[in-house]
Tab-separated table of C-alpha atoms and ligand atoms in Angstrom:
chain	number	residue	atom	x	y	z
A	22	UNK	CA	-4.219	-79.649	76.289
A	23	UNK	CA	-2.631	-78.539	73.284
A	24	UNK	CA	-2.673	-82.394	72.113
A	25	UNK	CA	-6.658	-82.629	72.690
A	26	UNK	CA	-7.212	-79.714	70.637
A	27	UNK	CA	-5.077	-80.783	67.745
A	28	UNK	CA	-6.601	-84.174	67.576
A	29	UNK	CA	-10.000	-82.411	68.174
A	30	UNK	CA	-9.564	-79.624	64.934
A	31	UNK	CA	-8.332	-82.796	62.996
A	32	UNK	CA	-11.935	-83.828	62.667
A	33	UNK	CA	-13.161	-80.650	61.359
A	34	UNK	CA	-13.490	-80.759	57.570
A	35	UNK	CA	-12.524	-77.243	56.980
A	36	UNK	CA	-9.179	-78.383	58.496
A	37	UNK	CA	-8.937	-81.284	56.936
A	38	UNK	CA	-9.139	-79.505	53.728
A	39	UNK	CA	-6.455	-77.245	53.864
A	40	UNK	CA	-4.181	-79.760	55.429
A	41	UNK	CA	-4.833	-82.222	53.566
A	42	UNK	CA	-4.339	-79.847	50.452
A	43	UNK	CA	-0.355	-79.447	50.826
A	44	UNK	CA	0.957	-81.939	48.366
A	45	UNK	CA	2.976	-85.570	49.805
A	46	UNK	CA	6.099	-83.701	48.927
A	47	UNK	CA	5.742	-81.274	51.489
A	48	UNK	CA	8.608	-81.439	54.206
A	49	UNK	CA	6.280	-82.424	56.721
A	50	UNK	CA	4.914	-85.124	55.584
A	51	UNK	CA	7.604	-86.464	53.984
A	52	UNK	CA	9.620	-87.062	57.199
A	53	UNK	CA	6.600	-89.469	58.701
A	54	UNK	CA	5.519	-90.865	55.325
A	55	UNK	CA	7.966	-92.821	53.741
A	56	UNK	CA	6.049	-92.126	49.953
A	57	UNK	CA	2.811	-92.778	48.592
A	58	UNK	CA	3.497	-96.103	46.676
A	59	UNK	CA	4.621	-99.680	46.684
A	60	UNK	CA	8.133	-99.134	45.660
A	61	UNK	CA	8.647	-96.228	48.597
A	62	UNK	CA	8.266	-98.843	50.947
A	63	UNK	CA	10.085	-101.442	49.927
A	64	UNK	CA	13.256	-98.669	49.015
A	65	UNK	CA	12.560	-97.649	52.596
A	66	UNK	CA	12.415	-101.032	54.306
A	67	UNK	CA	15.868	-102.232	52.196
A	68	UNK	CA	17.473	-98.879	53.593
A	69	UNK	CA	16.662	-99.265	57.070
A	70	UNK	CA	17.538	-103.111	56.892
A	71	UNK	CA	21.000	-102.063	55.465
A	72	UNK	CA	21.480	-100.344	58.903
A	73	UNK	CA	20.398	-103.190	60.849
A	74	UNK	CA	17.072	-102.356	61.609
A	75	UNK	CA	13.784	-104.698	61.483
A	76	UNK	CA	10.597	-102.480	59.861
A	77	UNK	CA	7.048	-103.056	60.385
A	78	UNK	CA	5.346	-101.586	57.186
A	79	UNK	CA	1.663	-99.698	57.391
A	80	UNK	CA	-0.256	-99.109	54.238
A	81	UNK	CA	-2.088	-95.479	55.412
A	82	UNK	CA	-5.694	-95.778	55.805
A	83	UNK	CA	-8.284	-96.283	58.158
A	84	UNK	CA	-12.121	-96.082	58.989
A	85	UNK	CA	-13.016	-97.545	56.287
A	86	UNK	CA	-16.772	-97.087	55.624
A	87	UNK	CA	-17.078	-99.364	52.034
A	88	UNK	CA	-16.640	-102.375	51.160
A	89	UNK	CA	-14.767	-101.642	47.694
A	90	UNK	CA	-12.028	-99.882	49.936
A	91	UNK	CA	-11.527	-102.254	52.596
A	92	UNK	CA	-11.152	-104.830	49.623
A	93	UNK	CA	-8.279	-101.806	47.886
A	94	UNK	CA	-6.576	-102.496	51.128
A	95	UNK	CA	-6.193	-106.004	51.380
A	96	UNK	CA	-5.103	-105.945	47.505
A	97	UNK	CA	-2.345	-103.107	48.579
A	98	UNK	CA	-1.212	-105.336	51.290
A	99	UNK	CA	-1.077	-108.494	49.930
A	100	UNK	CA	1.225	-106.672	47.003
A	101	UNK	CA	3.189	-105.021	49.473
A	102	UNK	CA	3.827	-108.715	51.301
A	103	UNK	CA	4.768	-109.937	47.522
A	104	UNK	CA	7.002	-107.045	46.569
A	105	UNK	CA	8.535	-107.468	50.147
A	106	UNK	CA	9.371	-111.360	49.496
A	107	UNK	CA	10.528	-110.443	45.913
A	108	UNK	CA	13.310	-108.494	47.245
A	109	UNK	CA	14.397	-110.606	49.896
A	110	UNK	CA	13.319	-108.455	52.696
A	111	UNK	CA	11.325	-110.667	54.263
A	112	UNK	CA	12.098	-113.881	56.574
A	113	UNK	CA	14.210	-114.244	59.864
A	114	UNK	CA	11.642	-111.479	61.336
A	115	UNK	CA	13.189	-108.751	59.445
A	116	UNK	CA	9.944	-107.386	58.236
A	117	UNK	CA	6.240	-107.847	58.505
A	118	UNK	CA	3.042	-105.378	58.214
A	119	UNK	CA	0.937	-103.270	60.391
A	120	UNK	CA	-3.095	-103.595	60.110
A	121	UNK	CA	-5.730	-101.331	60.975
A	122	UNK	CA	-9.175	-103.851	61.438
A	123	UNK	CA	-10.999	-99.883	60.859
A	124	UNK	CA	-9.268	-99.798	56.964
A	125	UNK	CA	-10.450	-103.358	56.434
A	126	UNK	CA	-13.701	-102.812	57.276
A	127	UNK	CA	-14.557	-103.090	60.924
A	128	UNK	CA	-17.041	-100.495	61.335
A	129	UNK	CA	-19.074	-101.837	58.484
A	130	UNK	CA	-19.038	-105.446	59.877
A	131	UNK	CA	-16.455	-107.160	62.329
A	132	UNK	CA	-16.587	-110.735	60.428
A	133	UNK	CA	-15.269	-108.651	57.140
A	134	UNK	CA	-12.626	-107.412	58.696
A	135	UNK	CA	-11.574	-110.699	60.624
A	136	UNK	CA	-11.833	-112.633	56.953
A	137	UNK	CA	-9.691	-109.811	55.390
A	138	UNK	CA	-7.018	-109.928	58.327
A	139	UNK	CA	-7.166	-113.239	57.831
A	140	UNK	CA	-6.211	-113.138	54.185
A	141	UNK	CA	-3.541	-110.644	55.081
A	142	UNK	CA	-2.155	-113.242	57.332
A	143	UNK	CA	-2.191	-116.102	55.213
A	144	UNK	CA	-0.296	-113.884	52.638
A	145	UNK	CA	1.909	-112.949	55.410
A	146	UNK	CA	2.819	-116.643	56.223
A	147	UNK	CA	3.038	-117.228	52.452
A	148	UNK	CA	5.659	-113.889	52.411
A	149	UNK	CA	7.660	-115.387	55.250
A	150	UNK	CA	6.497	-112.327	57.406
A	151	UNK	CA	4.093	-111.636	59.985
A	152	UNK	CA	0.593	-108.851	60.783
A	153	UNK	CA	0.209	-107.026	64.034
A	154	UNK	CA	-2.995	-105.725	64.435
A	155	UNK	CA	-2.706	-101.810	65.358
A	156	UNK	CA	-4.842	-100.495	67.740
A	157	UNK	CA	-7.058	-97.913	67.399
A	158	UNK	CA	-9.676	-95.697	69.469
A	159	UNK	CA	-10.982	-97.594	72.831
A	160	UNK	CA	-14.312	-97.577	71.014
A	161	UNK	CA	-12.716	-100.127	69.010
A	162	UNK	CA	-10.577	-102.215	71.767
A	163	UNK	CA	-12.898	-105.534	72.250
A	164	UNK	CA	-13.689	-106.138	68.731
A	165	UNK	CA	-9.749	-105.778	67.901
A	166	UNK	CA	-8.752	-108.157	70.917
A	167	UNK	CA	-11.668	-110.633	69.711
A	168	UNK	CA	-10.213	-110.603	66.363
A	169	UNK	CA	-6.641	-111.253	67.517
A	170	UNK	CA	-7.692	-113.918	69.360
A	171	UNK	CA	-10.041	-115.297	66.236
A	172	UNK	CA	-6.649	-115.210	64.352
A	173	UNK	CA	-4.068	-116.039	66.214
A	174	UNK	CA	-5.654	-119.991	66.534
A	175	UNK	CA	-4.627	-120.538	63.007
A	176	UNK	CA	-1.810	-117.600	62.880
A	177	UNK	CA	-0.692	-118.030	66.486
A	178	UNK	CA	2.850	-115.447	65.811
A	179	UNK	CA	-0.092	-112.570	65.202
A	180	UNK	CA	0.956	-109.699	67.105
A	181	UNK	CA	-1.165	-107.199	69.146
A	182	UNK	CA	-0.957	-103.045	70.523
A	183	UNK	CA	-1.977	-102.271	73.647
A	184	UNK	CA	-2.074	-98.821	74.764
A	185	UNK	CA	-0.851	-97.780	78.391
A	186	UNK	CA	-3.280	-94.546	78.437
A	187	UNK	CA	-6.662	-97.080	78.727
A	188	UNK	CA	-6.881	-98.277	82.233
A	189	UNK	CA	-7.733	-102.090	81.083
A	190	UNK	CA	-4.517	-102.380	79.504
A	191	UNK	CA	-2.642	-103.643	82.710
A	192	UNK	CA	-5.154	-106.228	82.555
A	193	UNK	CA	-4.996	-106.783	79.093
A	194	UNK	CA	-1.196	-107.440	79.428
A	195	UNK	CA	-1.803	-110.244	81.599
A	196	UNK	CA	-4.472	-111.779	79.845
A	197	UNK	CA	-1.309	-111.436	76.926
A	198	UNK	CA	1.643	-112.471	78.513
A	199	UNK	CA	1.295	-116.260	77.320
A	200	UNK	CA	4.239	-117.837	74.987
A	201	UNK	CA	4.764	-116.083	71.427
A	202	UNK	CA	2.002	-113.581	72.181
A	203	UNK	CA	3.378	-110.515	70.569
A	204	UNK	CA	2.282	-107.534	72.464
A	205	UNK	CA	3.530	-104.043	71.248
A	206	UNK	CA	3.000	-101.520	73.808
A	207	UNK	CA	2.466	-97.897	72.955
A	208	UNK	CA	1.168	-94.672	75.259
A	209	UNK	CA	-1.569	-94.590	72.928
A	210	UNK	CA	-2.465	-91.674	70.167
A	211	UNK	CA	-5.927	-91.202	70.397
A	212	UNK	CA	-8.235	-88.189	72.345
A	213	UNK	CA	-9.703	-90.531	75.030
A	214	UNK	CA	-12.230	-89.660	77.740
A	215	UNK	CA	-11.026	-89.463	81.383
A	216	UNK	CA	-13.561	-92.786	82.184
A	217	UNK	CA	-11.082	-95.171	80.320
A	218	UNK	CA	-8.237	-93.397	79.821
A	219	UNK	CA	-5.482	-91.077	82.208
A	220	UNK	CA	-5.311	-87.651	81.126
A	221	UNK	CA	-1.810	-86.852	82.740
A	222	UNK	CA	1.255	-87.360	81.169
A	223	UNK	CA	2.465	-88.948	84.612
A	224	UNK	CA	-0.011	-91.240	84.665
A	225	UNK	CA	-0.017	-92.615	81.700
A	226	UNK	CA	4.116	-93.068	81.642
A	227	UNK	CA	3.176	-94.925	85.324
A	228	UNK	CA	1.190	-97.068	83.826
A	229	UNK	CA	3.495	-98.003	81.143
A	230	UNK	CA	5.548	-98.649	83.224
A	231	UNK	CA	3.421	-101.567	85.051
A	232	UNK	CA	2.081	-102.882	81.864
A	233	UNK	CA	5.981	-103.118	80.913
A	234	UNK	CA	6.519	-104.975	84.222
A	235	UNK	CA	3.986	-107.477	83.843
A	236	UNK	CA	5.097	-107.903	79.887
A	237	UNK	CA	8.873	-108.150	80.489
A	238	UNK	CA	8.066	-111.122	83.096
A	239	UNK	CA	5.775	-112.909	81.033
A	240	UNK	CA	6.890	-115.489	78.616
A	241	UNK	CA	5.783	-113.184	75.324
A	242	UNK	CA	7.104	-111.204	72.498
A	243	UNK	CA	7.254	-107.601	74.357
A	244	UNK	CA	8.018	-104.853	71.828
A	245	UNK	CA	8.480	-101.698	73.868
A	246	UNK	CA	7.104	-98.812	71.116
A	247	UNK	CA	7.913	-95.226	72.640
A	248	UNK	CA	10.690	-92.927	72.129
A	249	UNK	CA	10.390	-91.651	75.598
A	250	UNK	CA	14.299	-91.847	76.720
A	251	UNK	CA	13.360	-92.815	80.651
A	252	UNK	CA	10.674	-95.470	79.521
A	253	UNK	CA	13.646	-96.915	76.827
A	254	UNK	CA	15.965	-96.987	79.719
A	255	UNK	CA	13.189	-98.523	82.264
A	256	UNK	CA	12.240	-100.826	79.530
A	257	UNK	CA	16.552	-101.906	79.687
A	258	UNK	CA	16.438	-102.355	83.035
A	259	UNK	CA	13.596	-104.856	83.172
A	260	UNK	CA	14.958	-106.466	80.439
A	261	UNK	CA	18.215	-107.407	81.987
A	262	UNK	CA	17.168	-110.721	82.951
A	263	UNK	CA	15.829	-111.615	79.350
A	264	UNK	CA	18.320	-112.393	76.717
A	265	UNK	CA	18.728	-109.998	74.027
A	266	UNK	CA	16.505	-110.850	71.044
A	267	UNK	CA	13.484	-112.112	73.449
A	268	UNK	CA	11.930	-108.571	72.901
A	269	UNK	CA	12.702	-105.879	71.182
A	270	UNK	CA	12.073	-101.734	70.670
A	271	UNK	CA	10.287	-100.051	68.122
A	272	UNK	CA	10.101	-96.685	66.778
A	273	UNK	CA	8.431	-94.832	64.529
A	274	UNK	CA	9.703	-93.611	60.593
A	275	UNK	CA	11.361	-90.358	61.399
A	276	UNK	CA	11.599	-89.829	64.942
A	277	UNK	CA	14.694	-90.057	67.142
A	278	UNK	CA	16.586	-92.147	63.897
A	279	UNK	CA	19.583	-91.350	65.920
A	280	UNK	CA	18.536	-94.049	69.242
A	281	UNK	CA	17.352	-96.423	67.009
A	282	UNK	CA	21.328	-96.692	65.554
A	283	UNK	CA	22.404	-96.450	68.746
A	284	UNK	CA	20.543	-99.237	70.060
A	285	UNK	CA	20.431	-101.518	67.262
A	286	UNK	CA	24.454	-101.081	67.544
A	287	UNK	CA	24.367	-102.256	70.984
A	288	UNK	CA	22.703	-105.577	69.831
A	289	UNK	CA	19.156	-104.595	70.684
A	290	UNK	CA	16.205	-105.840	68.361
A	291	UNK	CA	15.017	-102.595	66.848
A	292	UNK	CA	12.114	-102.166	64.583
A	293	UNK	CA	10.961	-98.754	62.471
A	294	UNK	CA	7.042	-98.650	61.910
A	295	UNK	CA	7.154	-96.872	58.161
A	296	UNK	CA	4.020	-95.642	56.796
A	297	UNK	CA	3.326	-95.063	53.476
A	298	UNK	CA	0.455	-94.672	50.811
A	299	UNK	CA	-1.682	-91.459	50.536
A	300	UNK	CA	-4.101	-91.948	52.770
A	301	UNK	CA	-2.464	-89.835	55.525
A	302	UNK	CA	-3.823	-87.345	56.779
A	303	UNK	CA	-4.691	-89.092	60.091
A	304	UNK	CA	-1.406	-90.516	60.638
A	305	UNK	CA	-0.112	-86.959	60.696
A	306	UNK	CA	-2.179	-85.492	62.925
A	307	UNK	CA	-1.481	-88.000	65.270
A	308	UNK	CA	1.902	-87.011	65.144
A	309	UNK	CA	1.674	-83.747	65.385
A	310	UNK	CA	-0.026	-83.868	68.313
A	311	UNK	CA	2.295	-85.559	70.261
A	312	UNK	CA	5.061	-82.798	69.467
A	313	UNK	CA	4.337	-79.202	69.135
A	314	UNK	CA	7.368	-78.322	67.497
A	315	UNK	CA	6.781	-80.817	64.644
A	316	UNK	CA	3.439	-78.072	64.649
A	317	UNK	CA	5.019	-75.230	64.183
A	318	UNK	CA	7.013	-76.668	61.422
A	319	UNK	CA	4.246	-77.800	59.508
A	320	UNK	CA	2.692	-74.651	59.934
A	321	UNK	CA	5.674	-73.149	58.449
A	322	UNK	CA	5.935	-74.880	55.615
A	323	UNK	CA	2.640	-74.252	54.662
A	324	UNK	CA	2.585	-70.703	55.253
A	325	UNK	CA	5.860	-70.839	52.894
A	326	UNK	CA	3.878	-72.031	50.151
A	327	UNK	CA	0.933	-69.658	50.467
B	429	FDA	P1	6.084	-89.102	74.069
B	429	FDA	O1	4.985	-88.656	73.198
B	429	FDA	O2	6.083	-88.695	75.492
B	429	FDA	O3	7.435	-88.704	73.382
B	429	FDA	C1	8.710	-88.860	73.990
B	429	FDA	C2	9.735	-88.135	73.140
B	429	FDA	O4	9.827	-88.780	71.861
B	429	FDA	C3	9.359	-86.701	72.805
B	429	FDA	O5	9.785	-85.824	73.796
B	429	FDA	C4	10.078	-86.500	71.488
B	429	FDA	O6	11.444	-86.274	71.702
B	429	FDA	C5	9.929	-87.823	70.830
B	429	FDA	N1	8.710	-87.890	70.004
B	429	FDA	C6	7.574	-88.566	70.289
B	429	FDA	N2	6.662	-88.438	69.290
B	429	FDA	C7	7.239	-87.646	68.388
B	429	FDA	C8	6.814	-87.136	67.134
B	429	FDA	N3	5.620	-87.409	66.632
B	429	FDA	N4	7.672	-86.340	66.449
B	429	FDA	C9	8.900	-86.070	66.935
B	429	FDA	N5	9.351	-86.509	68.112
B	429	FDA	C10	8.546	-87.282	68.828
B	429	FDA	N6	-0.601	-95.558	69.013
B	429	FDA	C11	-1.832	-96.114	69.005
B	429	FDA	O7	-2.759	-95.556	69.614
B	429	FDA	N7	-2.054	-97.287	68.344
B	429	FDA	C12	-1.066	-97.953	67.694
B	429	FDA	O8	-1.310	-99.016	67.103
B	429	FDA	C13	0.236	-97.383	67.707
B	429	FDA	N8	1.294	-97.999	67.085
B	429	FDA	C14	2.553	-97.516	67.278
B	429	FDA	C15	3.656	-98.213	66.780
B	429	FDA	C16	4.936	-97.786	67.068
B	429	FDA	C17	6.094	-98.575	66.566
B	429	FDA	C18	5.133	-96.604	67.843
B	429	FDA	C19	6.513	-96.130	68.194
B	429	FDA	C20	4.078	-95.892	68.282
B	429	FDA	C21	2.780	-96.306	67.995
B	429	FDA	N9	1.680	-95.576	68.439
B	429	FDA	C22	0.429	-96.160	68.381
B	429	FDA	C23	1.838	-94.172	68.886
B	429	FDA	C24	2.010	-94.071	70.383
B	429	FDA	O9	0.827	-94.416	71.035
B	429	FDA	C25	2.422	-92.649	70.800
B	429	FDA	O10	1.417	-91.746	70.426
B	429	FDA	C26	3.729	-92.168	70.216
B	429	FDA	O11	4.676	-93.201	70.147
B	429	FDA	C27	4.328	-91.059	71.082
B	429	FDA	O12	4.550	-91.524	72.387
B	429	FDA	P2	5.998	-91.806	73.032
B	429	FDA	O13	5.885	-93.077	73.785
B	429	FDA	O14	7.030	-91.790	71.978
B	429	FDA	O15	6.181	-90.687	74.114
């Protein structure tokens, strides 16, 4: 409920506004957001490396609704992949990007965002790294899947999210479960109407649960995204038969840094989605609404500086 109505007041402008408002800085934001610029995420992505952890890097922005920005985007990726190779982060797996098709321009026209992935990817192959393409509201799940398989003919190692919460996703993890296909799967972050999507907590850990089944048997890439502890342990169990390496976990900037040491140290593959620019107002949100208590501590801070 609460979850709904966050993601619900994030829409309203007046909201926006006054969120929005607090500066990067702020506590909050700082914790999810690694910084606003190039350099923030490359300093992150060395530091988590140091520790032995793999980072998937996300430059903030999304629903794009010009052509000038989507363009922006591209540019600030194809530094970031540059920047990334310039420092030796890159190569071995150790790093590669995040894309939203929505910040490159799929709601203005799917064939401009499938030519911009695609020069995201090329730069990404150049960079010694790889793209998975995020996924985004279930308004948006066809196009994103007929993208991914648009690109992944010339940049087969392209890696997809599908979200347990949609009730096609079981499907969609078999239609995925070929060799190399990359499929991270998430609960999903978006508000989502009860015809595609289950509403209950239980039902949409059930379901992750059979999409994991049907990835972890498969001859893919499965990255198991959640920080729920019993779906981390499930996901452990049904990996017992795969050797370590074949899949791997992934968690995002931030939250529950302590399990992502602990199972990076026991030889797990373990990758840290980071975040960064200043486009992030969404991204937040998001977050928020999954945990109350990160609410009230934004709230906090805010009222602290009023
Ligand atoms: P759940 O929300 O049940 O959380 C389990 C526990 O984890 C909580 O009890 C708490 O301890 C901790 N936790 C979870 N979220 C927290 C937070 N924000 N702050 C603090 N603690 C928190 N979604 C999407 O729709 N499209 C996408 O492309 C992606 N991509 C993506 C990449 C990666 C690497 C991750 C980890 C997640 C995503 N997501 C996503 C987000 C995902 O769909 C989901 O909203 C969040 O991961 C929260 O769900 P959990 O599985 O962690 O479970």
């Amino acid at each position: 409920m609460l979850r709904s109505a966050i993601l619900a007041a994030s829409r309203n402008p007046r909201v926006k506004a006054l969120v929005a408002g607090a500066p990067l800085s702020g506590a909050v934001v700082r914790r999810f957001v690694s910084g606003e610029a190039v350099e923030d995420a490359v300093r992150t992505t060395r530091a988590l490396q140091q520790t032995g952890l793999r980072v998937s890097l996300d430059h903030l922005g999304e629903d794009t609704r010009d052509a000038g920005q989507a363009e922006s985007t591209v540019k600030a990726y194809l530094l970031l992949l540059d920047r990334l190779a310039g420092a030796g982060l890159t190569g071995g797996g150790r790093s590669e990007v995040s894309v939203k098709l929505t910040a490159v321009g799929q709601s203005l026209d799917a064939g401009l965002a499938l030519d911009n992935a695609r020069t995201i990817c090329e730069a990404a192959r150049a960079a010694d790294s790889t793209v998975t393409l995020d996924m985004e509201d279930h308004t948006t799940t066809d196009a994103t899947l007929s993208a991914l398989t648009a690109l992944r003919r010339d940049f087969p190692d392209t890696g997809a999210v599908l979200q347990s919460y949609l009730h096609r996703t079981e499907a969609d993890c078999r239609d995925l479960v070929g060799a190399g296909s990359r499929v991270r799967l998430c609960k999903g972050a978006y508000r989502e109407p009860a015809p595609v999507a289950y509403q209950s907590a239980a039902d949409v850990d059930r379901s992750y649960v059979r999409c994991l089944r049907v990835l972890m048997a498969g001859e893919g890439y499965p990255m198991v995204a959640t920080h729920d502890p019993r779906l981390v342990a499930i996901a452990g169990a049904l990996a017992r038969h795969r050797p370590q390496g074949s899949y791997e976990y992934q968690m995002l900037f931030g939250v529950r840094t302590r399990e992502q040491q602990r199972l990076a140290e026991a030889g797990e593959t373990v990758r840290v989605y980071v975040p960064y620019g200043d486009e992030w107002y969404g991204y937040l949100m998001r977050r928020l609404a999954e945990r109350p208590a990160n609410l009230v501590f934004f709230l906090r801070a805010l009222a602290s500086r009023s």
